[in-house]
Short mmCIF file of C-alpha atoms and ligand atoms in Angstrom, two decimals:
data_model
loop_
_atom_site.label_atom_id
_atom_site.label_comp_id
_atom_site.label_asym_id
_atom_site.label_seq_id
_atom_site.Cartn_x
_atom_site.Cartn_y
_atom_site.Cartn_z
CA UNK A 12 -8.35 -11.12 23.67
CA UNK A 13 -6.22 -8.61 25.10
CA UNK A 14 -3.45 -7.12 23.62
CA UNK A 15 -1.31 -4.05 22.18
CA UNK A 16 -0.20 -1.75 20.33
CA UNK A 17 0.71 1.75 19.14
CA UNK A 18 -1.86 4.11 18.71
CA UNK A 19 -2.70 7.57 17.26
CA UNK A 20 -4.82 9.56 20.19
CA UNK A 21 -5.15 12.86 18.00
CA UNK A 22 -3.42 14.21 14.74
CA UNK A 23 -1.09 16.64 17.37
CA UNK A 24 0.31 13.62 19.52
CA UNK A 25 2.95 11.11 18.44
CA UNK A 26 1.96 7.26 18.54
CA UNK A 27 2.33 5.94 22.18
CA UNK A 28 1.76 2.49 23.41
CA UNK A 29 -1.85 1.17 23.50
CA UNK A 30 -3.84 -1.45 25.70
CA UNK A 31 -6.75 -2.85 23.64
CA UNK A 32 -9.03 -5.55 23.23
CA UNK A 33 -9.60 -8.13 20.13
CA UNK A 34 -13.10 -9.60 19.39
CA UNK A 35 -13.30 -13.17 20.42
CA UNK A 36 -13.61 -15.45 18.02
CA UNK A 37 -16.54 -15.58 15.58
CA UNK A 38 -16.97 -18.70 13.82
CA UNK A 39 -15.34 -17.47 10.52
CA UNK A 40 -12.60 -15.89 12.14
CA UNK A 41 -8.40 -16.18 12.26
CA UNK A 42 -6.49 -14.71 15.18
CA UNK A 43 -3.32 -13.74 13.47
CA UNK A 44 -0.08 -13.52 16.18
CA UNK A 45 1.92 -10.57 14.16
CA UNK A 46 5.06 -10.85 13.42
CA UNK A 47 5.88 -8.24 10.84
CA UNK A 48 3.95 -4.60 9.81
CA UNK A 49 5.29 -2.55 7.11
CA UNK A 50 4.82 1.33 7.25
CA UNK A 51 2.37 2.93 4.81
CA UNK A 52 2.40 6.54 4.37
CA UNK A 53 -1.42 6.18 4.79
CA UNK A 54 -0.46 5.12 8.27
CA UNK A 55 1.20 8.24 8.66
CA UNK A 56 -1.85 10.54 6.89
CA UNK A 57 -4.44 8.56 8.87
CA UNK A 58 -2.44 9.48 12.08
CA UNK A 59 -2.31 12.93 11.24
CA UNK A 60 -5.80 13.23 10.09
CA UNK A 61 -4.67 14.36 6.45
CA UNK A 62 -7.58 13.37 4.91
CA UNK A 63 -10.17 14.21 7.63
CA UNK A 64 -12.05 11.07 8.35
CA UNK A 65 -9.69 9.53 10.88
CA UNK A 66 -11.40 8.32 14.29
CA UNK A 67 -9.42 8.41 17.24
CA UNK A 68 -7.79 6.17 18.71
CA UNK A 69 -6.24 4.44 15.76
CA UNK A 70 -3.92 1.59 15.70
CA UNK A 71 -2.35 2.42 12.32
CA UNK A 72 -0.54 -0.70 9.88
CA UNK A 73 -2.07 -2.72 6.90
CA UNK A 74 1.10 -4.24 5.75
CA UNK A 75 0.40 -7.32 7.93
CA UNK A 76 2.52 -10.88 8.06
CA UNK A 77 1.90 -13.28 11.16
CA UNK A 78 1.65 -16.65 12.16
CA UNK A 79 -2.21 -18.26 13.12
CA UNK A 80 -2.69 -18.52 16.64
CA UNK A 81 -6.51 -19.75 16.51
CA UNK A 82 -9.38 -20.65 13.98
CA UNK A 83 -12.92 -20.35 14.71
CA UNK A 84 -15.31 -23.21 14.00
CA UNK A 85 -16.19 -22.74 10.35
CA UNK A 86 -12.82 -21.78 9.05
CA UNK A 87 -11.29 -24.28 6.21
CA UNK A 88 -8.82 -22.33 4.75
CA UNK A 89 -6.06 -21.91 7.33
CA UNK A 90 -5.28 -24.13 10.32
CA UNK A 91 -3.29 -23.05 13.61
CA UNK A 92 0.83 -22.52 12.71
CA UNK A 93 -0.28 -21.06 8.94
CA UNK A 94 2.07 -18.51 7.85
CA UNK A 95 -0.77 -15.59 6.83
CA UNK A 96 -1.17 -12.17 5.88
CA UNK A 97 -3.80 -9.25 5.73
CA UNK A 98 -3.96 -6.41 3.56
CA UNK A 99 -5.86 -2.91 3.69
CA UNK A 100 -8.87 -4.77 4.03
CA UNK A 101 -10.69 -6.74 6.65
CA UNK A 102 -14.43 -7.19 5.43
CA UNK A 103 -17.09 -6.22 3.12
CA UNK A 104 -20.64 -7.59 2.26
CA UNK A 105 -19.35 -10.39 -0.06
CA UNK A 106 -22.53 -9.92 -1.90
CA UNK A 107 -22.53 -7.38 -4.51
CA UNK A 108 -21.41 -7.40 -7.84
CA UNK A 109 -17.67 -5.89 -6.90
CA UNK A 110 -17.33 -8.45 -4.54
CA UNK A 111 -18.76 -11.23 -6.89
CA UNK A 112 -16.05 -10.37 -9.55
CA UNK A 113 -12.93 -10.14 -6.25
CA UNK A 114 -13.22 -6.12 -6.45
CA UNK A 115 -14.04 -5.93 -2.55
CA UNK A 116 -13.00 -2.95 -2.76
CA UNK A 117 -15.14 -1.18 -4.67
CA UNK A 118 -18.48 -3.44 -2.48
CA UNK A 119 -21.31 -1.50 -2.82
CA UNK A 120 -21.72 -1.40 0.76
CA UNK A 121 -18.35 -0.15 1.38
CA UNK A 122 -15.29 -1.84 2.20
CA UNK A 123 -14.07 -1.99 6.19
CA UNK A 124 -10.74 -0.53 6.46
CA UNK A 125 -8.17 -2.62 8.19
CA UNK A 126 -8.37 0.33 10.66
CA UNK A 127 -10.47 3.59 11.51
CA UNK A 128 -12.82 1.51 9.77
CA UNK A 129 -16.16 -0.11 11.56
CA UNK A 130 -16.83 -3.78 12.06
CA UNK A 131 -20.17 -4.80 10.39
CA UNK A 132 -21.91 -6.57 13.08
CA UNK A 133 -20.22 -5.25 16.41
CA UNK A 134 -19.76 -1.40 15.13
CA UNK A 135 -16.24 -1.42 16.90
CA UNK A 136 -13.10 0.64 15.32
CA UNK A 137 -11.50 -1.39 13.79
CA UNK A 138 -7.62 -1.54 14.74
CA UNK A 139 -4.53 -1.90 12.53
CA UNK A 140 -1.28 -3.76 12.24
CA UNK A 141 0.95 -1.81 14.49
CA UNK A 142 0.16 -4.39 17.43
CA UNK A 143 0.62 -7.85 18.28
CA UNK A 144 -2.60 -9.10 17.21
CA UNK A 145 -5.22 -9.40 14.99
CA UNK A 146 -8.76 -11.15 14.45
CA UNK A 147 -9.82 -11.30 10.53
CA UNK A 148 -12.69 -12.98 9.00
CA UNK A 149 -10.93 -15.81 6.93
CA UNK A 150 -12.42 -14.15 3.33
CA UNK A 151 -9.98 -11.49 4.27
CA UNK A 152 -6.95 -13.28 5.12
CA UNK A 153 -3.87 -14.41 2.24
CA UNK A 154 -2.08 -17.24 2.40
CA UNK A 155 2.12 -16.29 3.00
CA UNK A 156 3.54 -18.68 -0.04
CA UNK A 157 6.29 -20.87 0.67
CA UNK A 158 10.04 -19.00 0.46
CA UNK A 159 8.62 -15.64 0.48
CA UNK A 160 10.58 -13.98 3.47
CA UNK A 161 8.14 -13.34 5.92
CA UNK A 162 10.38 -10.20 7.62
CA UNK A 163 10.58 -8.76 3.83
CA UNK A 164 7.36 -9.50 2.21
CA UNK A 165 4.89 -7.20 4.47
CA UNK A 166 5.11 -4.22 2.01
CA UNK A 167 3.27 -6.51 -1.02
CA UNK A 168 0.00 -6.23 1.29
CA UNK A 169 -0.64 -2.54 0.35
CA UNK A 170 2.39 -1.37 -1.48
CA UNK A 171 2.82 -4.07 -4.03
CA UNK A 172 -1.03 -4.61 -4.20
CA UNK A 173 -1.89 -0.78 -5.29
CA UNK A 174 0.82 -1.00 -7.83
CA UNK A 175 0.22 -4.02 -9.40
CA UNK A 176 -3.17 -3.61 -9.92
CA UNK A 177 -3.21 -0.92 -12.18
CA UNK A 178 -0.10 -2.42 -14.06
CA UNK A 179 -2.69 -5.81 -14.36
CA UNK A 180 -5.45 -2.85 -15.39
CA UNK A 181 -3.78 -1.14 -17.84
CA UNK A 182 -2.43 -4.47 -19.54
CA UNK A 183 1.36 -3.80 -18.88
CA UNK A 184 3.46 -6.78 -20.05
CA UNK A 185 6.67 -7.23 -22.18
CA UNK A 186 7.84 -4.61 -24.04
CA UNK A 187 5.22 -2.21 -22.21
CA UNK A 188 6.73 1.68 -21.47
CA UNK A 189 6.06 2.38 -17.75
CA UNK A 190 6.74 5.26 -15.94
CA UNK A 191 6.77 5.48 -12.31
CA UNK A 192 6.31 8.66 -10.12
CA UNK A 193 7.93 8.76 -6.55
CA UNK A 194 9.94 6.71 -5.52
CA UNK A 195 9.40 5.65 -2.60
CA UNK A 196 7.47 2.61 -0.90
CA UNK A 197 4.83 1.93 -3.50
CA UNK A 198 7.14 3.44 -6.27
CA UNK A 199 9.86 1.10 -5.52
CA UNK A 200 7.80 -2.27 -5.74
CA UNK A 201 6.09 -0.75 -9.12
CA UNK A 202 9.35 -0.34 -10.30
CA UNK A 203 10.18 -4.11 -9.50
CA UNK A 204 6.81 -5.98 -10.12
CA UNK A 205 6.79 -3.71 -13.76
CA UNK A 206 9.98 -5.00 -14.60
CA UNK A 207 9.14 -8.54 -13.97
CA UNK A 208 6.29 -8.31 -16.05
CA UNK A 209 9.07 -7.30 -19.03
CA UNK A 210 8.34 -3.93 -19.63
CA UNK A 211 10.52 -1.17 -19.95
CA UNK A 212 10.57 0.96 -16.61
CA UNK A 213 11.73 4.47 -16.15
CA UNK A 214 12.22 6.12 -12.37
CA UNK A 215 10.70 9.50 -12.37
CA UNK A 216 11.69 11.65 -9.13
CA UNK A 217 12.62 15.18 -8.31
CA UNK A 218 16.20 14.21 -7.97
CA UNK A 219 18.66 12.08 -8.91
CA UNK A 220 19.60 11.10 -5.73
CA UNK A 221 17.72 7.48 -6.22
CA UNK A 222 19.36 6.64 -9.05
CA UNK A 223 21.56 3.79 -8.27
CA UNK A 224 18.98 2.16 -5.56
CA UNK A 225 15.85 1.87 -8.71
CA UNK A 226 18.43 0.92 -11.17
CA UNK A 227 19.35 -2.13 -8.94
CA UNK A 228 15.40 -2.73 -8.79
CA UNK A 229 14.94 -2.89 -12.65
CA UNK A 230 14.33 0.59 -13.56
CA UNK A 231 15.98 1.55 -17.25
CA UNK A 232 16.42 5.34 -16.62
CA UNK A 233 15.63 8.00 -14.11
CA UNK A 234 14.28 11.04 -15.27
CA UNK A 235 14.69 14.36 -13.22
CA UNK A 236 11.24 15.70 -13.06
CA UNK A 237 12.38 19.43 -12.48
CA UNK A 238 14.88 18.78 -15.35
CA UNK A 239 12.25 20.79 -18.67
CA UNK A 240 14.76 19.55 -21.08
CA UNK A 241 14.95 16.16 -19.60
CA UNK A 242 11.01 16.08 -19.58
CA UNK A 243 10.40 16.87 -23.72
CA UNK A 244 13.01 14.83 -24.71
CA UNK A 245 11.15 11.96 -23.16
CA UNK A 246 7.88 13.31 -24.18
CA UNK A 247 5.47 10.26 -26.24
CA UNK A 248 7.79 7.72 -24.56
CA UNK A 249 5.34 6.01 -22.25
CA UNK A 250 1.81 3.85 -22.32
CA UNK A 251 1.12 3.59 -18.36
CA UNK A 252 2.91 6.23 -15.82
CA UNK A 253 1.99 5.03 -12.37
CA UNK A 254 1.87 8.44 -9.95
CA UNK A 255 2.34 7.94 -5.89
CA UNK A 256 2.95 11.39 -5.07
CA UNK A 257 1.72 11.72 -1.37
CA UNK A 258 0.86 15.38 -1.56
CA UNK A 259 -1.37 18.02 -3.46
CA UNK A 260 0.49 18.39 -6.92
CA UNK A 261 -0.56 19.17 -10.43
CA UNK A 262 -0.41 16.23 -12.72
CA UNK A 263 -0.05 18.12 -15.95
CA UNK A 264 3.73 18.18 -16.49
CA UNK A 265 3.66 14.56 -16.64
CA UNK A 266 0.64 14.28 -19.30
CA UNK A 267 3.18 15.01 -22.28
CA UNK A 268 5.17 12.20 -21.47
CA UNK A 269 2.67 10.14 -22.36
CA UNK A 270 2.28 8.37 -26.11
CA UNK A 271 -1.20 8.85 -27.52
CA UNK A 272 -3.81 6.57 -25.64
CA UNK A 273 -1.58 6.68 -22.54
CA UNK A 274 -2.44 6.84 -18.96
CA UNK A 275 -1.12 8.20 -15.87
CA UNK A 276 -2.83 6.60 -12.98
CA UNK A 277 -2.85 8.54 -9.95
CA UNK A 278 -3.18 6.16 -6.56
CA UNK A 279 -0.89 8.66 -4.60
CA UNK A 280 -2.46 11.70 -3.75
CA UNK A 281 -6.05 11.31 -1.76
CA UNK A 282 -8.58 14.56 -1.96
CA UNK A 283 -7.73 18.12 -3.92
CA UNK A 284 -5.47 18.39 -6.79
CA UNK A 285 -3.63 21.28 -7.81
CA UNK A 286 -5.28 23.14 -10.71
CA UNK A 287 -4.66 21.56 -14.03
CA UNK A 288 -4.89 22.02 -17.67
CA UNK A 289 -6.75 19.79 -20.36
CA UNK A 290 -4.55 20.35 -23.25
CA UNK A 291 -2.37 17.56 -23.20
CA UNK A 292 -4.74 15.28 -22.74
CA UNK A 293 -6.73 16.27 -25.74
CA UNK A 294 -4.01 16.81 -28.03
CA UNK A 295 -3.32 13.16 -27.93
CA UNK A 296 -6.52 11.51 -26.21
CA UNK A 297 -4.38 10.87 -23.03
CA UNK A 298 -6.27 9.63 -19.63
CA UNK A 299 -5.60 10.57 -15.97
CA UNK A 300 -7.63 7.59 -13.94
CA UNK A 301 -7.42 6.47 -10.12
CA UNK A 302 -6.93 3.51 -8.49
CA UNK A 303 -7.35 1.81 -5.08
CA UNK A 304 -5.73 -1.10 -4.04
CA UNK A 305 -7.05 -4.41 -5.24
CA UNK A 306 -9.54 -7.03 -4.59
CA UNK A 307 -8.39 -9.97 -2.24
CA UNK A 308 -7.91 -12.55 -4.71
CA UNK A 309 -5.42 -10.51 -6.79
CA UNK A 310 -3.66 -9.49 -3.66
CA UNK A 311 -3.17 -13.70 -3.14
CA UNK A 312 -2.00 -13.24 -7.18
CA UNK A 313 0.67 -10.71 -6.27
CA UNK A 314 2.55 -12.61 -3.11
CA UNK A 315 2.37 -15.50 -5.47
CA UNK A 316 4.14 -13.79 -8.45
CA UNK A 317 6.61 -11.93 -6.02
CA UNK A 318 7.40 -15.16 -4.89
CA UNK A 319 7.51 -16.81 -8.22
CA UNK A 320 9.78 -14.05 -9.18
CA UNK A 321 11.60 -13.67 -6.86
CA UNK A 322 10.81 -9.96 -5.82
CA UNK A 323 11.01 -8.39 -2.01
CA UNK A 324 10.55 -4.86 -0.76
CA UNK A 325 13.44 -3.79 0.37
CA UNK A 326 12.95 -3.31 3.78
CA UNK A 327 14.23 -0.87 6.38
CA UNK A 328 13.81 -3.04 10.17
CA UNK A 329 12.63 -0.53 12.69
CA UNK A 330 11.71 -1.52 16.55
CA UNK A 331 8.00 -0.75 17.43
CA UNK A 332 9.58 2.33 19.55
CA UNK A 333 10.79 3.69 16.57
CA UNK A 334 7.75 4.41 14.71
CA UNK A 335 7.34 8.50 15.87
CA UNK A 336 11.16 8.53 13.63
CA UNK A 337 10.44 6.55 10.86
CA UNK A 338 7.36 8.69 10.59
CA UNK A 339 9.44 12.01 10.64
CA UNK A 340 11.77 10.50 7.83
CA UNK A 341 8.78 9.19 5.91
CA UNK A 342 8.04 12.77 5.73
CA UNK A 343 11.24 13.82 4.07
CA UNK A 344 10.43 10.96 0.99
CA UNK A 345 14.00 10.27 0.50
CA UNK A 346 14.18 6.61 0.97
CA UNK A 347 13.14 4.09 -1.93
CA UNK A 348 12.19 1.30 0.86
CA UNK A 349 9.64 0.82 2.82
CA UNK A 350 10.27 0.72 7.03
CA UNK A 351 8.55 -2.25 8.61
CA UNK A 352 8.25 -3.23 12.18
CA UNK A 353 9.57 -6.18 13.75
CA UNK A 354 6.71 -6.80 16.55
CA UNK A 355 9.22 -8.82 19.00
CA UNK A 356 10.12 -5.55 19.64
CA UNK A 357 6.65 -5.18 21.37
CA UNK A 358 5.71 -7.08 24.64
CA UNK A 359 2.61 -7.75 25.44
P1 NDP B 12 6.38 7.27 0.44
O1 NDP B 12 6.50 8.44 1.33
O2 NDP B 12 7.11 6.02 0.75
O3 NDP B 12 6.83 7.68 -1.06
C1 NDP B 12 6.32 8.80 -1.71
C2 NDP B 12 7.36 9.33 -2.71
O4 NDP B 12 6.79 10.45 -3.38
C3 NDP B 12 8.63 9.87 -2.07
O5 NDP B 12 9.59 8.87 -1.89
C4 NDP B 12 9.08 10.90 -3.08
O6 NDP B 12 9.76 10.28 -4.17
C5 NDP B 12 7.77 11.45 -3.61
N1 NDP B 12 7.41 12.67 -2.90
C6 NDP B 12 7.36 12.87 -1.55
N2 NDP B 12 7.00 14.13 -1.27
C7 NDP B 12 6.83 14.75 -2.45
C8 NDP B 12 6.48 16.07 -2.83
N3 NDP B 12 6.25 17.02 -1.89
N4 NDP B 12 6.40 16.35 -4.14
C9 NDP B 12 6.65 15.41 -5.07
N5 NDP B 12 7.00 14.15 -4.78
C10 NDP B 12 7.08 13.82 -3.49
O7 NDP B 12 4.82 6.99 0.30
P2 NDP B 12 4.07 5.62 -0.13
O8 NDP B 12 4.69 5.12 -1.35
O9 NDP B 12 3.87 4.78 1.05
O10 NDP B 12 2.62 6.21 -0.47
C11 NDP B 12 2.44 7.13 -1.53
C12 NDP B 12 1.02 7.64 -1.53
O11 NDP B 12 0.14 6.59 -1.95
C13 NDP B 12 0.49 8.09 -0.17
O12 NDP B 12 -0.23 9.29 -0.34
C14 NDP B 12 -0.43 6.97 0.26
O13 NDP B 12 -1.43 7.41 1.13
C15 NDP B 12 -1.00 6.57 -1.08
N6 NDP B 12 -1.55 5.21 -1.10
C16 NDP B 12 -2.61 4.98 -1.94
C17 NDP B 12 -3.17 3.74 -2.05
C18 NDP B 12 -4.27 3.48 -3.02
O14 NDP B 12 -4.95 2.46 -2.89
N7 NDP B 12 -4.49 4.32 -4.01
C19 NDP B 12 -2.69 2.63 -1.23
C20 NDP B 12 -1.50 2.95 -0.48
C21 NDP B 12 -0.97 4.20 -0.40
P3 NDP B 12 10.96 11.02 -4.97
O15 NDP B 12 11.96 11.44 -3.94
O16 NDP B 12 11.46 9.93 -5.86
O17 NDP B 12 10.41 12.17 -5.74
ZN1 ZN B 13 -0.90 1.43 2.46
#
């Protein structure tokens, strides 16, 4: 199937507009018309080749919302007109123990990225959301719930996903003391999917300047992270600190904040920290874990409890042309919202 999309030639370039192909249809497959693609700041490092394993071209986006066009024969799940989404991922071997117990994730065999990953049986790149179409093995597509707003709900596929699994994790529920780093696209919809799960949230962010915006979300409190006073005097006050910080940083000034037993879970930062220091998390058996996403069955759990809940992203609506902008403001991290791209704005 033909179609296109924006694409990433080389980490110098900005995205420009891209004629590519979709597989046909294998017999387990959906083709996905997309109508919505939220902006991931792992679009933005996997344009730029921050991380190092980007192959070129890529058609960034894994924030995906669409309508189904087409089913292949041995699909049951969805039927042509289904309001669907994908995720980060778009395969794995569906085999191994992590994919036994809905971790596809972690498969054993590897997961296959949404894009500048590498389809199983053809080999091809695979291509992101940033483009009007998509073909995904049905295992890997979620089902849109009823009154969720499709041109709002594209962030939950990798923003709300990464954040609520590690709140699910680490047990968060009412009455829990979270603490959320960043604040901007996944930071946002941790503050607002923590809340709804009753616990008490605090904003932590280098200014102040968010304050209103993640107090409207559900946050309690924003705490200046340059402020040192600030920082003891809320030192012991939290069980699970979720940290998106996109760049190299050292977590240690945020160790102290935690009670004993607590965890700060990193799923910002990908590749080398900043040098750190051990004694806060021995002097109070304190943990610093990771965490990636989340299996395809919880991501169907999370659209259904934002929708039960009533929780959307807030949403910045950008045309398709505008994605070399929102990138350059992405950069600046001062927006506690997530852009996403309305894909009318794209002709075929
Ligand atoms: P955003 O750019 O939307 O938000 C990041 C926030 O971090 C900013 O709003 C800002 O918040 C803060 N920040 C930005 N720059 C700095 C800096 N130099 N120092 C300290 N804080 C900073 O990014 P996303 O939320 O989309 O993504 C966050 C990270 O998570 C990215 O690195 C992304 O690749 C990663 N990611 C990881 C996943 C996983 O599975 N583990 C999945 C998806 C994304 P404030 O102004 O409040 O300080
Ligand atoms: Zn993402």
């Amino acid at each position: 199937m033909k179609t296109v999309g924006y694409a990433a030639h080389d980490s110098e370039k900005p995205l420009e507009p891209y004629h590519f192909e979709r597989r046909a249809l294998r017999d387990e497959d959906v083709s996905i018309e997309i109508l919505y693609c939220g902006v991931c700041h792992s679009d933005l490092h996997t344009a730029e080749n921050d991380w190092g394993w980007t192959q070129y071209p890529v058609v960034p986006g894994h924030e995906i919302v669409g309508r189904v066009l087409e089913v292949g024969s041995g699909v049951t799940k969805y039927k042509v007109g289904d309001n669907v989404a994908v995720g980060c991922m778009v395969d794995s071997c569906l085999s191994c123990d992590q994919c036994h117990h809905g971790e596809e994730q972690f498969c054993r065999e590897g997961m296959v990225g949404t894009y500048s990953g590498q389809d199983r049986i053809s080999g091809e790149l695979t291509q992101g959301g940033y483009s009007k179409h998509i073909v995904v093995r049905e295992e890997f597509v979620l089902s849109v719930p009823e009154g969720l707003d499709l041109a709002k709900c594209a962030p939950i596929l990798c923003a709300g996903i990464t954040t609520y699994s590690p709140l699910r994790t680490w047990n968060v529920g009412p009455g829990s003391r979270v603490g959320v780093i960043g604040l901007g696209g996944l930071g946002h919809m941790a503050i607002k999917i923590a809340a709804a799960m009753g616990a008490n949230v605090t904003a932590i962010s280098r200014s102040d300047k968010k304050k209103q915006q993640v107090l409207s979300y559900g946050a309690k409190d924003l705490l200046v992270s340059s402020d040192e006073a600030a920082m003891q005097a809320h030192a012991n006050q939290f069980d699970v600190i979720i940290n998106t910080i996109p760049v190299k940083h050292d977590f240690t000034p945020y160790i102290p904040l935690l009670d004993i037993d607590g965890t700060q879970v990193l799923v910002g930062q990908v590749g080398e920290l900043a040098e750190s220091n051990s004694v806060p998390l021995l002097m109070g058996r304190r943990r610093v874990a990771g965490s990636l996403i989340g299996g395809i069955a919880q991501t169907q759990e999370i659209l259904d409890f934002c929708a039960l809940h009533n929780i959307l992203p807030e949403v910045e609506m950008i045309k398709m042309d505008q994605i070399n902008d929102a990138f350059d403001k992405l950069k600046q991290g001062d927006m506690a919202s997530r852009f996403v791209i309305d894909m009318s704005s794209l002709e075929v």
